[in-house]
Tab-separated table of C-alpha atoms and ligand atoms in Angstrom:
chain	number	residue	atom	x	y	z
A	1	UNK	CA	0.987	24.763	34.220
A	2	UNK	CA	0.751	27.968	32.371
A	3	UNK	CA	4.317	28.870	33.216
A	4	UNK	CA	5.553	25.577	31.820
A	5	UNK	CA	3.495	26.070	28.611
A	6	UNK	CA	4.887	29.557	28.049
A	7	UNK	CA	8.435	28.121	27.702
A	8	UNK	CA	7.223	26.940	24.238
A	9	UNK	CA	6.653	30.541	23.301
A	10	UNK	CA	10.071	31.687	24.195
A	11	UNK	CA	11.680	28.779	22.315
A	12	UNK	CA	9.645	29.507	19.238
A	13	UNK	CA	10.426	33.187	19.417
A	14	UNK	CA	14.088	32.416	19.245
A	15	UNK	CA	13.786	31.310	15.779
A	16	UNK	CA	11.644	34.417	14.495
A	17	UNK	CA	12.505	38.018	14.370
A	18	UNK	CA	9.501	39.360	16.002
A	19	UNK	CA	8.547	42.458	18.080
A	20	UNK	CA	8.753	42.172	21.836
A	21	UNK	CA	5.267	43.631	21.991
A	22	UNK	CA	4.037	40.309	20.356
A	23	UNK	CA	5.446	38.306	23.280
A	24	UNK	CA	4.044	40.589	25.847
A	25	UNK	CA	0.594	40.204	24.308
A	26	UNK	CA	0.815	36.364	24.251
A	27	UNK	CA	2.264	35.723	27.720
A	28	UNK	CA	-0.948	36.527	29.597
A	29	UNK	CA	-4.536	35.548	28.958
A	30	UNK	CA	-6.681	38.393	27.702
A	31	UNK	CA	-9.561	37.545	30.166
A	32	UNK	CA	-10.648	34.792	32.560
A	33	UNK	CA	-14.050	35.019	34.208
A	34	UNK	CA	-14.725	33.030	37.305
A	35	UNK	CA	-18.216	32.469	38.513
A	36	UNK	CA	-19.892	30.258	41.125
A	37	UNK	CA	-22.939	28.552	39.614
A	38	UNK	CA	-25.801	27.594	41.873
A	39	UNK	CA	-28.311	24.800	40.842
A	40	UNK	CA	-31.231	22.958	42.461
A	41	UNK	CA	-30.468	19.342	42.993
A	42	UNK	CA	-33.148	16.595	42.587
A	43	UNK	CA	-33.693	16.236	46.417
A	44	UNK	CA	-34.674	20.034	46.545
A	45	UNK	CA	-31.307	21.268	48.022
A	46	UNK	CA	-29.175	23.881	46.265
A	47	UNK	CA	-25.450	23.098	45.486
A	48	UNK	CA	-22.755	25.595	43.981
A	49	UNK	CA	-19.947	24.690	41.568
A	50	UNK	CA	-16.936	26.915	40.505
A	51	UNK	CA	-16.864	27.596	36.767
A	52	UNK	CA	-14.440	29.460	34.404
A	53	UNK	CA	-14.227	30.750	30.866
A	54	UNK	CA	-10.962	32.050	29.513
A	55	UNK	CA	-10.566	34.018	26.376
A	56	UNK	CA	-6.726	33.814	25.999
A	57	UNK	CA	-6.256	35.704	22.780
A	58	UNK	CA	-8.546	36.867	20.065
A	59	UNK	CA	-6.198	38.516	17.604
A	60	UNK	CA	-7.086	36.071	14.796
A	61	UNK	CA	-10.728	35.827	15.487
A	62	UNK	CA	-13.344	34.829	17.930
A	63	UNK	CA	-11.903	32.671	20.723
A	64	UNK	CA	-12.516	28.862	20.349
A	65	UNK	CA	-12.219	26.135	22.956
A	66	UNK	CA	-13.895	23.293	24.810
A	67	UNK	CA	-15.752	23.241	28.082
A	68	UNK	CA	-14.544	20.539	30.543
A	69	UNK	CA	-16.429	19.070	33.509
A	70	UNK	CA	-13.887	17.751	36.037
A	71	UNK	CA	-13.377	17.628	39.803
A	72	UNK	CA	-9.725	18.818	39.340
A	73	UNK	CA	-10.443	21.653	37.001
A	74	UNK	CA	-8.767	24.931	37.929
A	75	UNK	CA	-8.210	28.563	36.653
A	76	UNK	CA	-4.571	27.711	35.890
A	77	UNK	CA	-5.597	24.580	33.819
A	78	UNK	CA	-8.244	26.395	31.799
A	79	UNK	CA	-5.800	29.264	30.980
A	80	UNK	CA	-3.080	26.809	29.926
A	81	UNK	CA	-5.532	24.861	27.641
A	82	UNK	CA	-6.757	28.137	26.236
A	83	UNK	CA	-3.191	29.044	25.516
A	84	UNK	CA	-2.715	25.762	23.620
A	85	UNK	CA	-5.871	26.478	21.730
A	86	UNK	CA	-4.635	29.763	20.596
A	87	UNK	CA	-1.584	28.066	19.078
A	88	UNK	CA	-3.572	25.079	17.633
A	89	UNK	CA	-5.914	27.303	15.762
A	90	UNK	CA	-2.993	29.335	14.434
A	91	UNK	CA	-1.239	26.072	13.285
A	92	UNK	CA	-4.261	25.111	11.318
A	93	UNK	CA	-4.868	28.666	9.970
A	94	UNK	CA	-8.360	28.725	11.461
A	95	UNK	CA	-9.800	32.264	11.780
A	96	UNK	CA	-9.915	31.861	15.545
A	97	UNK	CA	-8.161	32.745	18.721
A	98	UNK	CA	-7.959	30.457	21.737
A	99	UNK	CA	-10.346	29.886	24.622
A	100	UNK	CA	-11.277	27.269	27.147
A	101	UNK	CA	-13.932	26.752	29.790
A	102	UNK	CA	-14.534	24.470	32.805
A	103	UNK	CA	-16.783	23.480	35.741
A	104	UNK	CA	-15.273	21.917	38.767
A	105	UNK	CA	-17.673	18.917	39.160
A	106	UNK	CA	-17.567	15.141	38.966
A	107	UNK	CA	-20.387	14.884	36.383
A	108	UNK	CA	-20.865	11.128	37.150
A	109	UNK	CA	-22.140	12.107	40.553
A	110	UNK	CA	-25.193	14.130	38.898
A	111	UNK	CA	-28.440	12.828	37.624
A	112	UNK	CA	-29.191	13.681	33.921
A	113	UNK	CA	-31.656	16.361	35.035
A	114	UNK	CA	-28.982	17.973	37.289
A	115	UNK	CA	-26.369	17.852	34.494
A	116	UNK	CA	-28.771	19.600	32.286
A	117	UNK	CA	-29.453	22.329	34.866
A	118	UNK	CA	-25.770	22.803	35.533
A	119	UNK	CA	-25.007	22.974	31.728
A	120	UNK	CA	-27.758	25.674	31.273
A	121	UNK	CA	-26.628	27.523	34.371
A	122	UNK	CA	-23.025	27.740	32.766
A	123	UNK	CA	-24.561	29.393	29.710
A	124	UNK	CA	-26.701	31.762	31.699
A	125	UNK	CA	-23.593	32.981	33.649
A	126	UNK	CA	-21.381	33.257	30.595
A	127	UNK	CA	-23.932	34.329	27.955
A	128	UNK	CA	-22.350	37.716	27.493
A	129	UNK	CA	-18.933	36.311	27.156
A	130	UNK	CA	-19.673	33.610	24.503
A	131	UNK	CA	-21.277	34.227	20.999
A	132	UNK	CA	-20.737	33.356	17.468
A	133	UNK	CA	-18.495	36.209	16.703
A	134	UNK	CA	-16.831	36.333	20.106
A	135	UNK	CA	-16.192	32.979	21.877
A	136	UNK	CA	-17.383	29.628	20.600
A	137	UNK	CA	-17.186	26.632	23.029
A	138	UNK	CA	-17.098	22.816	22.062
A	139	UNK	CA	-17.005	19.596	24.064
A	140	UNK	CA	-13.938	18.594	26.076
A	141	UNK	CA	-13.299	15.981	28.946
A	142	UNK	CA	-16.614	14.490	30.250
A	143	UNK	CA	-18.792	16.881	27.992
A	144	UNK	CA	-20.466	15.656	24.855
A	145	UNK	CA	-22.856	16.474	21.952
A	146	UNK	CA	-25.962	16.148	24.340
A	147	UNK	CA	-24.544	18.784	26.702
A	148	UNK	CA	-23.640	20.985	23.595
A	149	UNK	CA	-27.213	20.683	22.437
A	150	UNK	CA	-28.647	21.907	25.805
A	151	UNK	CA	-26.150	24.780	25.874
A	152	UNK	CA	-26.987	25.928	22.300
A	153	UNK	CA	-30.644	25.713	23.113
A	154	UNK	CA	-30.041	27.868	26.339
A	155	UNK	CA	-28.017	30.482	24.402
A	156	UNK	CA	-30.770	30.632	21.737
A	157	UNK	CA	-33.517	31.237	24.525
A	158	UNK	CA	-31.335	34.011	26.203
A	159	UNK	CA	-30.756	35.996	22.882
A	160	UNK	CA	-34.175	35.181	21.364
A	161	UNK	CA	-32.977	33.702	18.105
A	162	UNK	CA	-31.784	30.372	16.949
A	163	UNK	CA	-28.049	30.581	17.096
A	164	UNK	CA	-26.435	27.154	16.416
A	165	UNK	CA	-23.053	28.862	15.565
A	166	UNK	CA	-22.404	29.682	19.244
A	167	UNK	CA	-21.284	26.214	20.014
A	168	UNK	CA	-19.695	23.310	18.031
A	169	UNK	CA	-19.967	19.497	18.610
A	170	UNK	CA	-23.701	19.653	18.634
A	171	UNK	CA	-25.968	16.649	17.713
A	172	UNK	CA	-26.397	16.352	13.922
A	173	UNK	CA	-30.275	17.203	14.557
A	174	UNK	CA	-29.346	20.506	15.943
A	175	UNK	CA	-26.888	21.627	13.264
A	176	UNK	CA	-23.770	19.553	14.140
A	177	UNK	CA	-21.445	18.615	11.263
A	178	UNK	CA	-21.188	15.254	9.635
A	179	UNK	CA	-17.675	13.805	9.885
A	180	UNK	CA	-17.084	15.317	13.393
A	181	UNK	CA	-17.057	11.870	15.135
A	182	UNK	CA	-13.922	10.587	13.771
A	183	UNK	CA	-12.340	13.993	12.912
A	184	UNK	CA	-9.493	13.941	15.327
A	185	UNK	CA	-8.217	10.492	14.401
A	186	UNK	CA	-8.856	11.210	10.695
A	187	UNK	CA	-6.800	14.364	10.765
A	188	UNK	CA	-3.844	12.428	12.346
A	189	UNK	CA	-4.313	9.729	9.679
A	190	UNK	CA	-4.091	12.246	6.817
A	191	UNK	CA	-1.081	13.788	8.282
A	192	UNK	CA	0.774	10.338	8.564
A	193	UNK	CA	-0.189	9.561	4.964
A	194	UNK	CA	1.103	12.908	3.755
A	195	UNK	CA	4.513	12.450	5.473
A	196	UNK	CA	4.739	8.685	5.050
A	197	UNK	CA	7.622	8.803	2.473
A	198	UNK	CA	9.530	11.488	4.375
A	199	UNK	CA	8.996	9.378	7.711
A	200	UNK	CA	10.125	6.133	5.887
A	201	UNK	CA	6.845	4.337	6.554
A	202	UNK	CA	5.980	1.671	4.260
A	203	UNK	CA	2.913	-0.518	3.643
A	204	UNK	CA	2.496	-2.937	6.543
A	205	UNK	CA	4.389	-0.600	9.072
A	206	UNK	CA	3.351	-1.631	12.639
A	207	UNK	CA	1.223	0.754	14.793
A	208	UNK	CA	0.579	0.571	18.503
A	209	UNK	CA	-2.269	2.757	19.938
A	210	UNK	CA	-2.378	3.636	23.728
A	211	UNK	CA	-5.966	4.516	24.755
A	212	UNK	CA	-8.920	2.901	22.990
A	213	UNK	CA	-11.649	5.467	23.201
A	214	UNK	CA	-12.978	7.818	20.428
A	215	UNK	CA	-9.535	8.893	19.058
A	216	UNK	CA	-7.847	5.320	19.668
A	217	UNK	CA	-10.575	3.347	18.024
A	218	UNK	CA	-10.942	5.555	15.015
A	219	UNK	CA	-7.128	5.875	14.293
A	220	UNK	CA	-6.795	1.931	14.709
A	221	UNK	CA	-9.638	1.478	12.095
A	222	UNK	CA	-8.359	4.066	9.553
A	223	UNK	CA	-4.761	2.786	9.732
A	224	UNK	CA	-5.722	-0.873	9.477
A	225	UNK	CA	-7.936	-0.046	6.527
A	226	UNK	CA	-5.024	1.630	4.816
A	227	UNK	CA	-2.654	-1.475	5.014
A	228	UNK	CA	-0.920	-0.537	8.372
A	229	UNK	CA	-0.373	-3.549	10.800
A	230	UNK	CA	-2.050	-2.639	14.282
A	231	UNK	CA	-0.072	-4.702	16.681
A	232	UNK	CA	-1.329	-3.401	19.903
A	233	UNK	CA	-4.289	-1.447	21.486
A	234	UNK	CA	-4.522	-0.585	24.987
A	235	UNK	CA	-6.940	0.846	27.536
A	236	UNK	CA	-6.781	1.667	31.262
A	237	UNK	CA	-7.200	-2.141	32.025
A	238	UNK	CA	-4.603	-3.640	29.808
A	239	UNK	CA	-2.891	-3.934	26.488
A	240	UNK	CA	-3.799	-6.389	23.735
A	241	UNK	CA	-0.875	-7.419	21.697
A	242	UNK	CA	-0.344	-9.465	18.532
A	243	UNK	CA	3.102	-8.963	16.658
A	244	UNK	CA	1.285	-10.404	13.542
A	245	UNK	CA	-1.563	-7.828	13.660
A	246	UNK	CA	-4.698	-7.546	15.494
A	247	UNK	CA	-8.253	-7.808	14.087
A	248	UNK	CA	-9.193	-4.177	14.815
A	249	UNK	CA	-12.988	-4.581	14.012
A	250	UNK	CA	-13.074	-7.445	16.573
A	251	UNK	CA	-11.221	-5.180	19.175
A	252	UNK	CA	-13.630	-2.415	18.724
A	253	UNK	CA	-16.520	-4.787	19.116
A	254	UNK	CA	-15.000	-6.404	22.184
A	255	UNK	CA	-14.422	-2.936	23.784
A	256	UNK	CA	-18.177	-2.184	23.266
A	257	UNK	CA	-19.212	-5.447	24.618
A	258	UNK	CA	-17.379	-5.338	27.860
A	259	UNK	CA	-13.617	-5.230	27.306
A	260	UNK	CA	-10.591	-6.052	25.343
A	261	UNK	CA	-9.389	-8.689	27.773
A	262	UNK	CA	-11.732	-11.242	26.249
A	263	UNK	CA	-9.518	-11.180	23.203
A	264	UNK	CA	-6.532	-12.097	25.194
A	265	UNK	CA	-7.422	-15.819	24.718
A	266	UNK	CA	-7.432	-15.621	20.938
A	267	UNK	CA	-4.510	-17.495	19.324
A	268	UNK	CA	-1.556	-15.093	18.560
A	269	UNK	CA	-2.867	-12.469	20.970
A	270	UNK	CA	-1.584	-11.877	24.479
A	271	UNK	CA	-3.102	-9.480	27.229
A	272	UNK	CA	-0.364	-7.366	28.999
A	273	UNK	CA	-0.480	-4.687	31.694
A	274	UNK	CA	-1.620	-1.229	30.477
A	275	UNK	CA	1.914	0.322	30.699
A	276	UNK	CA	3.308	-2.164	28.158
A	277	UNK	CA	1.694	-0.071	25.386
A	278	UNK	CA	4.480	2.378	25.458
A	279	UNK	CA	7.407	-0.159	24.911
A	280	UNK	CA	5.616	-2.322	22.152
A	281	UNK	CA	7.968	-3.083	19.280
A	282	UNK	CA	6.431	-0.938	16.393
A	283	UNK	CA	6.988	1.746	13.806
A	284	UNK	CA	4.347	4.259	14.920
A	285	UNK	CA	3.200	4.776	18.499
A	286	UNK	CA	-0.177	6.618	18.940
A	287	UNK	CA	-0.761	7.900	22.443
A	288	UNK	CA	-4.594	8.416	22.475
A	289	UNK	CA	-5.301	8.412	26.238
A	290	UNK	CA	-4.308	11.028	28.717
A	291	UNK	CA	-1.613	13.588	29.354
A	292	UNK	CA	1.926	12.793	30.708
A	293	UNK	CA	1.743	9.029	29.684
A	294	UNK	CA	5.408	9.176	28.326
A	295	UNK	CA	7.719	10.586	30.960
A	296	UNK	CA	11.262	10.493	31.880
A	297	UNK	CA	11.052	7.150	33.542
A	298	UNK	CA	9.559	5.152	30.458
A	299	UNK	CA	10.829	7.269	27.436
A	300	UNK	CA	13.751	4.926	27.026
A	301	UNK	CA	11.259	1.989	26.456
A	302	UNK	CA	9.752	3.555	23.329
A	303	UNK	CA	10.779	1.503	20.334
A	304	UNK	CA	8.747	3.237	17.786
A	305	UNK	CA	10.450	5.705	15.398
A	306	UNK	CA	7.373	7.962	14.941
A	307	UNK	CA	4.908	9.145	17.703
A	308	UNK	CA	1.681	10.536	16.535
A	309	UNK	CA	0.146	12.524	19.521
A	310	UNK	CA	-3.658	12.245	19.335
A	311	UNK	CA	-3.871	12.918	22.979
A	312	UNK	CA	-3.172	16.466	24.361
A	313	UNK	CA	0.188	16.719	26.116
A	314	UNK	CA	0.919	12.857	26.247
A	315	UNK	CA	4.718	13.463	26.432
A	316	UNK	CA	6.353	15.375	29.369
A	317	UNK	CA	8.991	18.041	28.442
A	318	UNK	CA	11.739	15.869	29.829
A	319	UNK	CA	10.566	12.811	27.806
A	320	UNK	CA	10.291	14.986	24.786
A	321	UNK	CA	13.867	15.772	25.016
A	322	UNK	CA	14.956	12.216	25.430
A	323	UNK	CA	12.904	11.071	22.431
A	324	UNK	CA	14.387	13.835	20.236
A	325	UNK	CA	17.845	12.798	21.400
A	326	UNK	CA	17.144	9.337	20.037
A	327	UNK	CA	15.972	10.675	16.616
A	328	UNK	CA	12.330	9.734	17.279
A	329	UNK	CA	10.000	12.084	15.285
A	330	UNK	CA	7.068	13.237	17.242
A	331	UNK	CA	4.056	14.583	15.402
A	332	UNK	CA	2.908	17.086	18.080
A	333	UNK	CA	-0.576	17.381	19.433
A	334	UNK	CA	-1.283	20.899	18.204
A	335	UNK	CA	-0.958	19.648	14.762
A	336	UNK	CA	-1.632	15.889	15.059
A	337	UNK	CA	-4.956	16.093	16.812
A	338	UNK	CA	-6.229	19.380	15.322
A	339	UNK	CA	-8.562	17.544	12.981
A	340	UNK	CA	-11.186	17.788	15.751
A	341	UNK	CA	-11.088	21.594	15.981
A	342	UNK	CA	-10.996	21.904	12.251
A	343	UNK	CA	-14.073	20.054	11.622
A	344	UNK	CA	-15.538	22.140	14.619
A	345	UNK	CA	-14.680	25.237	12.379
A	346	UNK	CA	-16.449	23.509	9.518
A	347	UNK	CA	-19.538	23.063	11.527
A	348	UNK	CA	-19.578	26.808	12.583
A	349	UNK	CA	-19.135	27.692	8.872
A	350	UNK	CA	-22.003	25.408	7.909
A	351	UNK	CA	-24.219	27.031	10.673
A	352	UNK	CA	-23.524	30.506	9.576
A	353	UNK	CA	-24.260	29.613	5.853
A	354	UNK	CA	-27.216	27.480	6.722
A	355	UNK	CA	-25.939	25.017	4.145
A	356	UNK	CA	-24.697	21.691	4.998
A	357	UNK	CA	-21.933	19.603	3.499
A	358	UNK	CA	-21.778	15.830	2.687
A	359	UNK	CA	-19.409	13.800	4.803
A	360	UNK	CA	-17.066	13.429	1.538
A	361	UNK	CA	-16.899	17.272	1.485
A	362	UNK	CA	-15.942	17.412	5.072
A	363	UNK	CA	-13.287	14.785	4.567
A	364	UNK	CA	-11.873	16.335	1.507
A	365	UNK	CA	-11.623	19.856	3.145
A	366	UNK	CA	-10.030	18.211	6.383
A	367	UNK	CA	-7.414	16.396	4.187
A	368	UNK	CA	-6.454	19.567	2.476
A	369	UNK	CA	-5.921	21.523	5.571
A	370	UNK	CA	-4.012	18.745	7.299
A	371	UNK	CA	-1.680	18.245	4.378
A	372	UNK	CA	-1.083	21.817	3.670
A	373	UNK	CA	-0.203	22.661	7.331
A	374	UNK	CA	1.520	19.390	7.990
A	375	UNK	CA	3.790	19.763	4.930
A	376	UNK	CA	4.685	23.495	5.848
A	377	UNK	CA	5.555	22.409	9.455
A	378	UNK	CA	7.641	19.522	8.104
A	379	UNK	CA	9.561	21.844	5.820
A	380	UNK	CA	10.092	24.471	8.548
A	381	UNK	CA	11.519	21.678	10.749
A	382	UNK	CA	13.942	20.517	8.209
A	383	UNK	CA	14.969	24.207	7.351
A	384	UNK	CA	15.474	25.345	10.937
A	385	UNK	CA	16.792	21.746	12.068
A	386	UNK	CA	14.349	21.723	14.906
A	387	UNK	CA	11.712	19.176	16.072
A	388	UNK	CA	8.259	18.945	14.510
A	389	UNK	CA	6.840	20.410	17.962
A	390	UNK	CA	9.111	23.322	17.870
A	391	UNK	CA	8.419	23.878	14.178
A	392	UNK	CA	4.572	23.832	14.873
A	393	UNK	CA	5.010	26.471	17.477
A	394	UNK	CA	7.224	28.629	15.241
A	395	UNK	CA	4.653	28.279	12.421
A	396	UNK	CA	1.780	29.291	14.788
A	397	UNK	CA	3.667	32.149	16.335
A	398	UNK	CA	4.621	33.549	12.876
A	399	UNK	CA	0.960	33.829	12.053
A	400	UNK	CA	0.106	35.272	15.411
A	401	UNK	CA	2.841	37.877	15.190
A	402	UNK	CA	1.617	39.060	11.771
A	403	UNK	CA	-1.849	39.375	13.018
A	404	UNK	CA	-0.751	41.370	16.115
A	405	UNK	CA	1.420	43.610	14.115
A	406	UNK	CA	-1.360	44.110	11.508
A	407	UNK	CA	-3.753	45.389	14.135
A	408	UNK	CA	-1.374	48.344	14.616
A	409	UNK	CA	-0.766	50.027	18.047
A	410	UNK	CA	-4.447	50.679	18.806
A	411	UNK	CA	-5.235	46.963	18.992
A	412	UNK	CA	-8.981	46.301	18.423
A	413	UNK	CA	-10.474	44.146	21.093
A	414	UNK	CA	-13.968	42.816	21.022
A	415	UNK	CA	-15.884	44.498	23.936
B	1	NAD	P1	-11.939	8.672	25.527
B	1	NAD	O1	-12.426	9.008	26.882
B	1	NAD	O2	-13.000	8.349	24.592
B	1	NAD	O3	-10.792	7.661	25.443
B	1	NAD	C1	-9.759	7.524	26.406
B	1	NAD	C2	-9.201	6.147	26.491
B	1	NAD	O4	-7.903	6.198	27.299
B	1	NAD	C3	-10.148	5.105	27.111
B	1	NAD	O5	-10.144	4.162	26.276
B	1	NAD	C4	-9.387	4.835	28.421
B	1	NAD	O6	-9.560	3.499	28.843
B	1	NAD	C5	-7.936	4.948	28.092
B	1	NAD	N1	-6.976	5.229	29.122
B	1	NAD	C6	-7.063	5.883	30.347
B	1	NAD	N2	-6.089	5.694	31.075
B	1	NAD	C7	-5.252	4.907	30.337
B	1	NAD	C8	-3.963	4.223	30.552
B	1	NAD	N3	-3.318	4.397	31.784
B	1	NAD	N4	-3.401	3.486	29.705
B	1	NAD	C9	-4.080	3.216	28.539
B	1	NAD	N5	-5.195	3.804	28.291
B	1	NAD	C10	-5.848	4.544	29.182
B	1	NAD	O7	-11.147	9.918	25.026
B	1	NAD	P2	-10.930	10.623	23.636
B	1	NAD	O8	-11.938	11.474	23.196
B	1	NAD	O9	-10.452	9.387	22.758
B	1	NAD	O10	-9.567	11.537	23.933
B	1	NAD	C11	-8.312	10.903	24.123
B	1	NAD	C12	-7.247	12.019	24.071
B	1	NAD	O11	-7.343	12.526	22.848
B	1	NAD	C13	-7.405	12.999	25.214
B	1	NAD	O12	-6.152	13.461	25.490
B	1	NAD	C14	-8.075	14.198	24.401
B	1	NAD	O13	-7.923	15.465	25.008
B	1	NAD	C15	-7.483	14.030	23.106
B	1	NAD	N6	-8.308	14.728	22.033
B	1	NAD	C16	-9.438	14.168	21.680
B	1	NAD	C17	-10.254	14.724	20.793
B	1	NAD	C18	-11.496	14.164	20.309
B	1	NAD	O14	-12.196	14.910	19.296
B	1	NAD	N7	-12.132	13.135	20.921
B	1	NAD	C19	-9.815	15.932	20.116
B	1	NAD	C20	-8.555	16.487	20.452
B	1	NAD	C21	-7.894	15.813	21.388
């Protein structure tokens, strides 16, 4: 996985005049720690779980990235995700490097008490690696604000001081930020709005959303509220389609109450298989489910002219090329879904200030960052005649290279 991800680095470097030292530094993770965690299960037995934390690069600041609980987690995956975080933070100009962590576990097979013991064990094992000025975790796949609360609490007990800034994505009651809940979708929404004229999007443009969880529901709500016509939303069970436009509030309510399928009976709506979402006739396709959903075998089905990648890595490299050949503009994940990490950064800033912002302040600051970086990347893509994805990597690499060079030959590393 990491070898594939690194091809982006070489592609971006071809557009910049940078020192080979920069590439040497970014080609390898700075440190990856592997630990076997041992916890007591509810039945009194002991069980062990493999866990990792990778600090890929800390040139631009403390490393930042989520912790994932997943049965398929691996060191390679953690390092690849940490590489992406390095670039995502640089794209948004956040004063962070990139990191990531994981535990190889099926969290659904644990009781709540076991999950809490495992989360605390992770912090006990990695307490010397993480820290508000060193490495700041956050939620990722199958981890949530409750788990971040336990983790922040465990870290605070270990260091003997309340330290909310060690972790983001916490419950509001423990120093979480307002506006984090819909930050990923909202960031993507501000980006689309900023570039609407350049992308040829007009009022009433049709949107299809694949994946109707946190990111998918919020983007559908925000875009419908702004006058876009949401013609399809899908989840792992099927795709709800109505060419005249769906009632998004009803779809969100149906999803909460037991499933989107119930709305398939409503006049004008139709209920299709989940894979239909990719080929829906629309102007903007929003993949907001899992990785690799658009691949070489279905890329030709895409009818949208714009793809807003709210999911991480939803388009395979082969499909990416096929879409580019057809002139489809892909707003890439490291920009389009970076609203989440940006509001995580705001949470860290508020924790350190001990002064908390209103939701309006969070929205206004997020909008400013998305618009500034989105516009700069758009201009770079036009100047260099490259895709928005390549332009985002070039934009990030230029910042990383400047920071690496500014450190001088005796590069300072945190201990
Ligand atoms: P989620 O678990 O809330 O929602 C995922 C949705 O995808 C679910 O509705 C699920 O039914 C659907 N899904 C699964 N398989 C599908 C399939 N084959 N076809 C259609 N739908 C399918 O997750 P989320 O938090 O909304 O995250 C979605 C994506 O966005 C992930 O790639 C995640 O990494 C990325 N992302 C999320 C955030 C965030 O803040 N939530 C931040 C950055 C990136």
